[in-house]
């Protein structure tokens, strides 16, 4: 029951991020407590957005990595001139 409760809690918290990603045709995915998202915002803009999300709830602490190549759940995702490619990590 704990996992169901945690997922429900996260769903409520992440709704503004999901809505923003949808309106800007960006990707957003979460598996338990790992999130993957894409954006065309500047580094300063995305850092500010994530910092605002980080203070929204004292029970949820965000640590993030920003780059053109990311490892996510055993997959390497790379941005090659606007095209995402994947390979097994």
PDB file of C-alpha atoms in Angstrom:
ATOM      1  CA  UNK A   1       0.000   0.000   0.000  1.00  0.00           C
ATOM      2  CA  UNK A   2       2.963   2.318   0.612  1.00  0.00           C
ATOM      3  CA  UNK A   3       3.894   2.447  -3.096  1.00  0.00           C
ATOM      4  CA  UNK A   4       0.321   3.323  -4.096  1.00  0.00           C
ATOM      5  CA  UNK A   5       0.221   6.094  -1.514  1.00  0.00           C
ATOM      6  CA  UNK A   6       3.608   7.470  -2.627  1.00  0.00           C
ATOM      7  CA  UNK A   7       2.537   7.463  -6.305  1.00  0.00           C
ATOM      8  CA  UNK A   8      -0.712   9.263  -5.440  1.00  0.00           C
ATOM      9  CA  UNK A   9       1.207  11.856  -3.417  1.00  0.00           C
ATOM     10  CA  UNK A  10       3.679  12.419  -6.268  1.00  0.00           C
ATOM     11  CA  UNK A  11       0.872  12.658  -8.833  1.00  0.00           C
ATOM     12  CA  UNK A  12      -0.636  15.607  -6.969  1.00  0.00           C
ATOM     13  CA  UNK A  13       2.749  17.309  -6.594  1.00  0.00           C
ATOM     14  CA  UNK A  14       3.805  16.875 -10.236  1.00  0.00           C
ATOM     15  CA  UNK A  15       0.605  18.100 -11.931  1.00  0.00           C
ATOM     16  CA  UNK A  16       1.921  21.628 -12.693  1.00  0.00           C
ATOM     17  CA  UNK A  17       5.100  20.157 -14.243  1.00  0.00           C
ATOM     18  CA  UNK A  18       3.072  17.715 -16.349  1.00  0.00           C
ATOM     19  CA  UNK A  19       0.694  20.465 -17.503  1.00  0.00           C
ATOM     20  CA  UNK A  20       3.605  22.713 -18.492  1.00  0.00           C
ATOM     21  CA  UNK A  21       5.330  19.901 -20.388  1.00  0.00           C
ATOM     22  CA  UNK A  22       2.115  19.050 -22.268  1.00  0.00           C
ATOM     23  CA  UNK A  23       1.440  22.625 -23.359  1.00  0.00           C
ATOM     24  CA  UNK A  24       5.000  22.952 -24.666  1.00  0.00           C
ATOM     25  CA  UNK A  25       5.083  19.542 -26.407  1.00  0.00           C
ATOM     26  CA  UNK A  26       7.882  18.336 -24.135  1.00  0.00           C
ATOM     27  CA  UNK A  27       8.446  14.892 -22.628  1.00  0.00           C
ATOM     28  CA  UNK A  28       7.765  14.062 -18.984  1.00  0.00           C
ATOM     29  CA  UNK A  29       8.030  10.625 -17.471  1.00  0.00           C
ATOM     30  CA  UNK A  30       8.311   9.269 -13.950  1.00  0.00           C
ATOM     31  CA  UNK A  31       9.088   5.827 -12.601  1.00  0.00           C
ATOM     32  CA  UNK A  32       8.650   5.743  -8.818  1.00  0.00           C
ATOM     33  CA  UNK A  33      11.009   8.573  -7.777  1.00  0.00           C
ATOM     34  CA  UNK A  34      12.977   9.066 -11.011  1.00  0.00           C
ATOM     35  CA  UNK A  35      11.810  11.723 -13.457  1.00  0.00           C
ATOM     36  CA  UNK A  36      12.877  12.362 -17.042  1.00  0.00           C
ATOM     37  CA  UNK A  37      11.845  15.509 -18.858  1.00  0.00           C
ATOM     38  CA  UNK A  38      12.893  17.511 -21.895  1.00  0.00           C
ATOM     39  CA  UNK A  39      12.788  21.252 -22.392  1.00  0.00           C
ATOM     40  CA  UNK A  40      13.862  24.052 -24.676  1.00  0.00           C
ATOM     41  CA  UNK A  41      14.132  26.507 -21.785  1.00  0.00           C
ATOM     42  CA  UNK A  42      17.455  28.145 -21.018  1.00  0.00           C
ATOM     43  CA  UNK A  43      19.584  26.708 -18.212  1.00  0.00           C
ATOM     44  CA  UNK A  44      18.583  29.619 -15.946  1.00  0.00           C
ATOM     45  CA  UNK A  45      14.873  29.160 -16.677  1.00  0.00           C
ATOM     46  CA  UNK A  46      14.818  25.417 -16.042  1.00  0.00           C
ATOM     47  CA  UNK A  47      16.924  25.785 -12.887  1.00  0.00           C
ATOM     48  CA  UNK A  48      14.504  28.421 -11.568  1.00  0.00           C
ATOM     49  CA  UNK A  49      11.474  26.224 -12.417  1.00  0.00           C
ATOM     50  CA  UNK A  50      13.003  23.187 -10.674  1.00  0.00           C
ATOM     51  CA  UNK A  51      13.997  25.266  -7.644  1.00  0.00           C
ATOM     52  CA  UNK A  52      10.387  26.506  -7.321  1.00  0.00           C
ATOM     53  CA  UNK A  53       9.154  22.911  -7.546  1.00  0.00           C
ATOM     54  CA  UNK A  54      11.720  21.885  -4.936  1.00  0.00           C
ATOM     55  CA  UNK A  55      10.342  24.243  -2.286  1.00  0.00           C
ATOM     56  CA  UNK A  56       6.710  23.374  -3.016  1.00  0.00           C
ATOM     57  CA  UNK A  57       6.663  20.436  -0.576  1.00  0.00           C
ATOM     58  CA  UNK A  58       9.072  19.819   2.295  1.00  0.00           C
ATOM     59  CA  UNK A  59       8.624  16.050   1.882  1.00  0.00           C
ATOM     60  CA  UNK A  60       9.936  16.037  -1.695  1.00  0.00           C
ATOM     61  CA  UNK A  61      13.534  16.977  -2.403  1.00  0.00           C
ATOM     62  CA  UNK A  62      14.724  17.283  -5.990  1.00  0.00           C
ATOM     63  CA  UNK A  63      18.236  16.657  -7.187  1.00  0.00           C
ATOM     64  CA  UNK A  64      18.734  17.108 -10.898  1.00  0.00           C
ATOM     65  CA  UNK A  65      21.184  16.778 -13.758  1.00  0.00           C
ATOM     66  CA  UNK A  66      20.974  18.894 -16.865  1.00  0.00           C
ATOM     67  CA  UNK A  67      22.750  17.976 -20.076  1.00  0.00           C
ATOM     68  CA  UNK A  68      22.476  16.800 -23.650  1.00  0.00           C
ATOM     69  CA  UNK A  69      23.259  13.209 -22.595  1.00  0.00           C
ATOM     70  CA  UNK A  70      21.515  11.580 -19.618  1.00  0.00           C
ATOM     71  CA  UNK A  71      21.347   8.142 -18.037  1.00  0.00           C
ATOM     72  CA  UNK A  72      17.821   7.187 -16.983  1.00  0.00           C
ATOM     73  CA  UNK A  73      16.789   3.758 -15.685  1.00  0.00           C
ATOM     74  CA  UNK A  74      19.510   1.865 -17.543  1.00  0.00           C
ATOM     75  CA  UNK A  75      19.135   3.825 -20.783  1.00  0.00           C
ATOM     76  CA  UNK A  76      21.382   6.541 -22.184  1.00  0.00           C
ATOM     77  CA  UNK A  77      19.351   9.289 -23.842  1.00  0.00           C
ATOM     78  CA  UNK A  78      21.271  11.667 -26.084  1.00  0.00           C
ATOM     79  CA  UNK A  79      20.188  14.818 -27.884  1.00  0.00           C
ATOM     80  CA  UNK A  80      21.731  14.770 -31.369  1.00  0.00           C
ATOM     81  CA  UNK A  81      20.792  18.112 -32.946  1.00  0.00           C
ATOM     82  CA  UNK A  82      17.216  17.949 -31.679  1.00  0.00           C
ATOM     83  CA  UNK A  83      16.751  14.190 -32.203  1.00  0.00           C
ATOM     84  CA  UNK A  84      16.686  11.976 -29.125  1.00  0.00           C
ATOM     85  CA  UNK A  85      18.540   8.696 -29.456  1.00  0.00           C
ATOM     86  CA  UNK A  86      18.705   5.914 -26.900  1.00  0.00           C
ATOM     87  CA  UNK A  87      21.032   3.054 -26.094  1.00  0.00           C
ATOM     88  CA  UNK A  88      21.275   0.544 -23.265  1.00  0.00           C
ATOM     89  CA  UNK A  89      23.498   1.754 -20.430  1.00  0.00           C
TER      90      UNK A  89
END
